[in-house]
Structures are given as structure tokens and as C-alpha cells.
């Protein structure tokens, strides 16, 4: 079994965009979780952010507002739990790294496969986890990388991942390769580097790995998945402004959706392909 220690670090490299005057919280002193009456950025509306492009299987057709894809469905389920119907949800584009960088936020919460970590909690609040994450390795079929059966077989390879992600952390802190990892601004760039032979393999979360190999880079294969490190599973959480009055309300909403089976149902619908892949030890 792997007793690998992972330090979940995220470089908070840039300041979040500052809200315009009209976006000031409508009721900053109001700490109630009464449905539809919370202290949101815009009174009577819930502003949800994610990155662009919005990738499958988390979103569908690049449109977070259509309710399709795992994270779009989760976002609307949380919104309903908070008392905001689909017509009262406003979507906003915020780059992945800016979502958890220090600075006042322009959104009520961000949903963008952001893993909860102690380092990130210094700058932002998180809801409780809405998805338990496994990281996976993707390589082109027939390559040396595709034949790796454990972490030792990855050490001499050129590996890549998106910057600021736990995928990159797993390369640096679990695999500890002899060659420096390649860090890409976007997953699209990592996929291109894999196709072009600039890297031997890339690390992404498991559902993304299934989508890449099934629909985007069809001559690629999932080499395997990493075991969760330590006692607590890596989880994606909703990102909120540090000290947001909404944090307990959003956490209660996520907890309720987990307890009543809604999260499991959404996961089954949109991430059903993310079944067991070989475990890399």
C-alpha cells in the first residue's frame, strides 16, 4: 500500500477580479440561510462561476447554464437547495487559478473541480466536498508510459499536468519523477503535448481521463489511478469568498444533497464511466 505523503499546494499567483460597485453584497450583515434570502452578490440572484472552456464530463456543450454535465447539475441542485430556481442563477467566467487566489470575489460560489486543501483555505472558503476525487495517468497506446504498472515505472518519464492542480502535485510529490514535470495553463495544452509527443503522459482526475481517452485522444489509454493519499479522500469543494456569510448555507446544501442521495444520482448520470481503473502503487 502506498504511504505517500502529499502536500496539496496551490500557487495563488494572481488577484481575483474586483467586483464592480453594483456587485456589492446586497445584505452583508445578513447571516440567514433562509431560502432565497441569503446575502448574495446581487439581491434575489445566485452568481455561480466556472472557467472557460467548460470541459466534459463536468459540463456539456461548453455551456454551464444548460444544467447538463456533472458540475452544472450539482450547481443547480445546490441553487435549488438554497432557494434559487434556474431563472435566478447567473453564470460568470473566472479562470481556474483566480477562483482560489486571494482577493474579493465577484461570485457567490465557484464550481470548477477545485480540490479542497489547507493551503487554499488560507485565501478562500470551501463548502463540504461534493465529489471524491482520484487522479489518473493517461498515455498514448503502445508507448513505454502505457505499460507502467506502478509509480516506479513513471519515475523516468516526462509527465505533465495543468498548473495549480492537485494533478501536478501528485506528479511532484507522489511520483517524484527524475525529469521536471511540464505545467500547462490549460488541460487542452496538456492534451496537445501528449498527442505531439512533448510529454510521455499526463495526469488528470479520473472522469476527465475517461473522457479524454473515449472522445478526445482516442489513441490514448488510462495507465491507472493513484490511491488516495492519507486518511481523508481528496474532494472537490465549492469555492467562496474568505469569511463569506454564504459558506455555512452552501455547506448545509451540499451535505443535504449528499445525505438524500442526490449527489450519488448526479454522479451516476454524468460520471458513470469513471469506474475502477488499475491502481498504481
mmCIF file of N, CA, C and O in Angstrom, residues 75-112:
data_model
loop_
_atom_site.group_PDB
_atom_site.id
_atom_site.type_symbol
_atom_site.label_atom_id
_atom_site.label_comp_id
_atom_site.label_asym_id
_atom_site.label_seq_id
_atom_site.Cartn_x
_atom_site.Cartn_y
_atom_site.Cartn_z
ATOM 1 N N UNK A 75 -24.392 22.293 -9.482
ATOM 2 C CA UNK A 75 -24.582 23.725 -9.222
ATOM 3 C C UNK A 75 -26.063 24.070 -9.103
ATOM 4 O O UNK A 75 -26.472 24.788 -8.178
ATOM 5 N N UNK A 76 -26.865 23.556 -10.027
ATOM 6 C CA UNK A 76 -28.301 23.859 -9.983
ATOM 7 C C UNK A 76 -28.995 23.163 -8.814
ATOM 8 O O UNK A 76 -29.950 23.700 -8.244
ATOM 9 N N UNK A 77 -28.506 21.976 -8.441
ATOM 10 C CA UNK A 77 -29.074 21.290 -7.275
ATOM 11 C C UNK A 77 -28.789 22.082 -6.002
ATOM 12 O O UNK A 77 -29.675 22.237 -5.140
ATOM 13 N N UNK A 78 -27.561 22.604 -5.874
ATOM 14 C CA UNK A 78 -27.220 23.446 -4.719
ATOM 15 C C UNK A 78 -28.063 24.717 -4.738
ATOM 16 O O UNK A 78 -28.590 25.143 -3.699
ATOM 17 N N UNK A 79 -28.201 25.325 -5.917
ATOM 18 C CA UNK A 79 -29.005 26.544 -6.039
ATOM 19 C C UNK A 79 -30.442 26.296 -5.574
ATOM 20 O O UNK A 79 -31.006 27.086 -4.800
ATOM 21 N N UNK A 80 -31.034 25.175 -6.028
ATOM 22 C CA UNK A 80 -32.416 24.853 -5.610
ATOM 23 C C UNK A 80 -32.489 24.664 -4.104
ATOM 24 O O UNK A 80 -33.443 25.116 -3.450
ATOM 25 N N UNK A 81 -31.473 23.995 -3.553
ATOM 26 C CA UNK A 81 -31.443 23.765 -2.105
ATOM 27 C C UNK A 81 -31.384 25.096 -1.345
ATOM 28 O O UNK A 81 -31.932 25.228 -0.249
ATOM 29 N N UNK A 82 -30.720 26.073 -1.942
ATOM 30 C CA UNK A 82 -30.604 27.405 -1.324
ATOM 31 C C UNK A 82 -31.850 28.260 -1.568
ATOM 32 O O UNK A 82 -31.983 29.336 -0.972
ATOM 33 N N UNK A 83 -32.729 27.800 -2.472
ATOM 34 C CA UNK A 83 -33.959 28.537 -2.746
ATOM 35 C C UNK A 83 -33.922 29.378 -4.010
ATOM 36 O O UNK A 83 -34.731 30.281 -4.190
ATOM 37 N N UNK A 84 -32.961 29.065 -4.918
ATOM 38 C CA UNK A 84 -32.841 29.821 -6.171
ATOM 39 C C UNK A 84 -33.103 28.892 -7.350
ATOM 40 O O UNK A 84 -32.340 27.959 -7.598
ATOM 41 N N UNK A 85 -34.193 29.139 -8.067
ATOM 42 C CA UNK A 85 -34.510 28.355 -9.256
ATOM 43 C C UNK A 85 -33.564 28.706 -10.392
ATOM 44 O O UNK A 85 -32.784 29.660 -10.313
ATOM 45 N N UNK A 86 -33.659 27.934 -11.474
ATOM 46 C CA UNK A 86 -32.743 28.117 -12.606
ATOM 47 C C UNK A 86 -32.785 29.539 -13.152
ATOM 48 O O UNK A 86 -31.756 30.088 -13.576
ATOM 49 N N UNK A 87 -33.959 30.158 -13.130
ATOM 50 C CA UNK A 87 -34.104 31.519 -13.676
ATOM 51 C C UNK A 87 -33.450 32.580 -12.795
ATOM 52 O O UNK A 87 -33.329 33.741 -13.204
ATOM 53 N N UNK A 88 -33.026 32.188 -11.597
ATOM 54 C CA UNK A 88 -32.393 33.150 -10.693
ATOM 55 C C UNK A 88 -30.894 32.904 -10.530
ATOM 56 O O UNK A 88 -30.232 33.503 -9.687
ATOM 57 N N UNK A 89 -30.356 32.023 -11.394
ATOM 58 C CA UNK A 89 -28.913 31.728 -11.379
ATOM 59 C C UNK A 89 -28.225 32.501 -12.502
ATOM 60 O O UNK A 89 -28.681 32.492 -13.643
ATOM 61 N N UNK A 90 -27.138 33.189 -12.165
ATOM 62 C CA UNK A 90 -26.332 33.935 -13.134
ATOM 63 C C UNK A 90 -24.950 33.289 -13.198
ATOM 64 O O UNK A 90 -24.313 33.076 -12.163
ATOM 65 N N UNK A 91 -24.490 32.963 -14.411
ATOM 66 C CA UNK A 91 -23.168 32.344 -14.576
ATOM 67 C C UNK A 91 -22.120 33.385 -14.923
ATOM 68 O O UNK A 91 -22.405 34.364 -15.594
ATOM 69 N N UNK A 92 -20.909 33.144 -14.476
ATOM 70 C CA UNK A 92 -19.801 34.075 -14.661
ATOM 71 C C UNK A 92 -18.549 33.264 -14.994
ATOM 72 O O UNK A 92 -18.369 32.153 -14.484
ATOM 73 N N UNK A 93 -17.668 33.814 -15.841
ATOM 74 C CA UNK A 93 -16.418 33.137 -16.200
ATOM 75 C C UNK A 93 -15.281 33.641 -15.324
ATOM 76 O O UNK A 93 -15.016 34.842 -15.283
ATOM 77 N N UNK A 94 -14.616 32.708 -14.622
ATOM 78 C CA UNK A 94 -13.459 33.041 -13.794
ATOM 79 C C UNK A 94 -12.390 31.972 -14.045
ATOM 80 O O UNK A 94 -12.671 30.785 -13.897
ATOM 81 N N UNK A 95 -11.166 32.349 -14.434
ATOM 82 C CA UNK A 95 -10.106 31.358 -14.661
ATOM 83 C C UNK A 95 -9.849 30.513 -13.419
ATOM 84 O O UNK A 95 -9.976 30.998 -12.288
ATOM 85 N N UNK A 96 -9.464 29.247 -13.637
ATOM 86 C CA UNK A 96 -9.279 28.279 -12.562
ATOM 87 C C UNK A 96 -8.440 28.839 -11.412
ATOM 88 O O UNK A 96 -8.867 28.837 -10.256
ATOM 89 N N UNK A 97 -7.242 29.331 -11.703
ATOM 90 C CA UNK A 97 -6.356 29.789 -10.636
ATOM 91 C C UNK A 97 -6.882 31.013 -9.896
ATOM 92 O O UNK A 97 -6.603 31.203 -8.717
ATOM 93 N N UNK A 98 -7.633 31.856 -10.595
ATOM 94 C CA UNK A 98 -8.156 33.065 -9.944
ATOM 95 C C UNK A 98 -9.279 32.742 -8.958
ATOM 96 O O UNK A 98 -9.544 33.508 -8.036
ATOM 97 N N UNK A 99 -9.918 31.594 -9.154
ATOM 98 C CA UNK A 99 -11.048 31.232 -8.284
ATOM 99 C C UNK A 99 -10.623 31.145 -6.829
ATOM 100 O O UNK A 99 -11.368 31.543 -5.927
ATOM 101 N N UNK A 100 -9.406 30.636 -6.579
ATOM 102 C CA UNK A 100 -8.964 30.450 -5.193
ATOM 103 C C UNK A 100 -7.766 31.334 -4.838
ATOM 104 O O UNK A 100 -7.076 31.095 -3.851
ATOM 105 N N UNK A 101 -7.513 32.357 -5.656
ATOM 106 C CA UNK A 101 -6.469 33.329 -5.331
ATOM 107 C C UNK A 101 -7.002 34.312 -4.282
ATOM 108 O O UNK A 101 -8.208 34.490 -4.151
ATOM 109 N N UNK A 102 -6.111 34.963 -3.512
ATOM 110 C CA UNK A 102 -6.581 35.951 -2.536
ATOM 111 C C UNK A 102 -7.307 37.110 -3.230
ATOM 112 O O UNK A 102 -7.045 37.402 -4.396
ATOM 113 N N UNK A 103 -8.195 37.749 -2.507
ATOM 114 C CA UNK A 103 -8.911 38.906 -3.048
ATOM 115 C C UNK A 103 -10.406 38.701 -3.055
ATOM 116 O O UNK A 103 -10.893 37.569 -3.077
ATOM 117 N N UNK A 104 -11.140 39.797 -3.030
ATOM 118 C CA UNK A 104 -12.601 39.742 -3.001
ATOM 119 C C UNK A 104 -13.139 39.102 -4.275
ATOM 120 O O UNK A 104 -12.630 39.340 -5.370
ATOM 121 N N UNK A 105 -14.155 38.280 -4.120
ATOM 122 C CA UNK A 105 -14.697 37.523 -5.243
ATOM 123 C C UNK A 105 -15.910 38.235 -5.860
ATOM 124 O O UNK A 105 -16.649 38.944 -5.180
ATOM 125 N N UNK A 106 -16.098 37.996 -7.156
ATOM 126 C CA UNK A 106 -17.237 38.568 -7.868
ATOM 127 C C UNK A 106 -18.408 37.585 -7.929
ATOM 128 O O UNK A 106 -19.445 37.894 -8.496
ATOM 129 N N UNK A 107 -18.211 36.377 -7.373
ATOM 130 C CA UNK A 107 -19.233 35.325 -7.439
ATOM 131 C C UNK A 107 -19.689 34.931 -6.042
ATOM 132 O O UNK A 107 -19.014 35.232 -5.051
ATOM 133 N N UNK A 108 -20.836 34.238 -5.980
ATOM 134 C CA UNK A 108 -21.288 33.671 -4.703
ATOM 135 C C UNK A 108 -20.551 32.367 -4.418
ATOM 136 O O UNK A 108 -20.086 32.141 -3.315
ATOM 137 N N UNK A 109 -20.467 31.486 -5.418
ATOM 138 C CA UNK A 109 -19.558 30.342 -5.308
ATOM 139 C C UNK A 109 -19.070 29.939 -6.687
ATOM 140 O O UNK A 109 -19.696 30.243 -7.707
ATOM 141 N N UNK A 110 -17.896 29.279 -6.704
ATOM 142 C CA UNK A 110 -17.275 28.815 -7.937
ATOM 143 C C UNK A 110 -17.273 27.288 -7.920
ATOM 144 O O UNK A 110 -17.011 26.674 -6.883
ATOM 145 N N UNK A 111 -17.581 26.688 -9.068
ATOM 146 C CA UNK A 111 -17.555 25.226 -9.194
ATOM 147 C C UNK A 111 -16.690 24.885 -10.404
ATOM 148 O O UNK A 111 -17.053 25.186 -11.537
ATOM 149 N N UNK A 112 -15.495 24.307 -10.147
ATOM 150 C CA UNK A 112 -14.550 24.117 -11.243
ATOM 151 C C UNK A 112 -13.500 23.078 -10.890
ATOM 152 O O UNK A 112 -12.309 23.301 -11.076
#
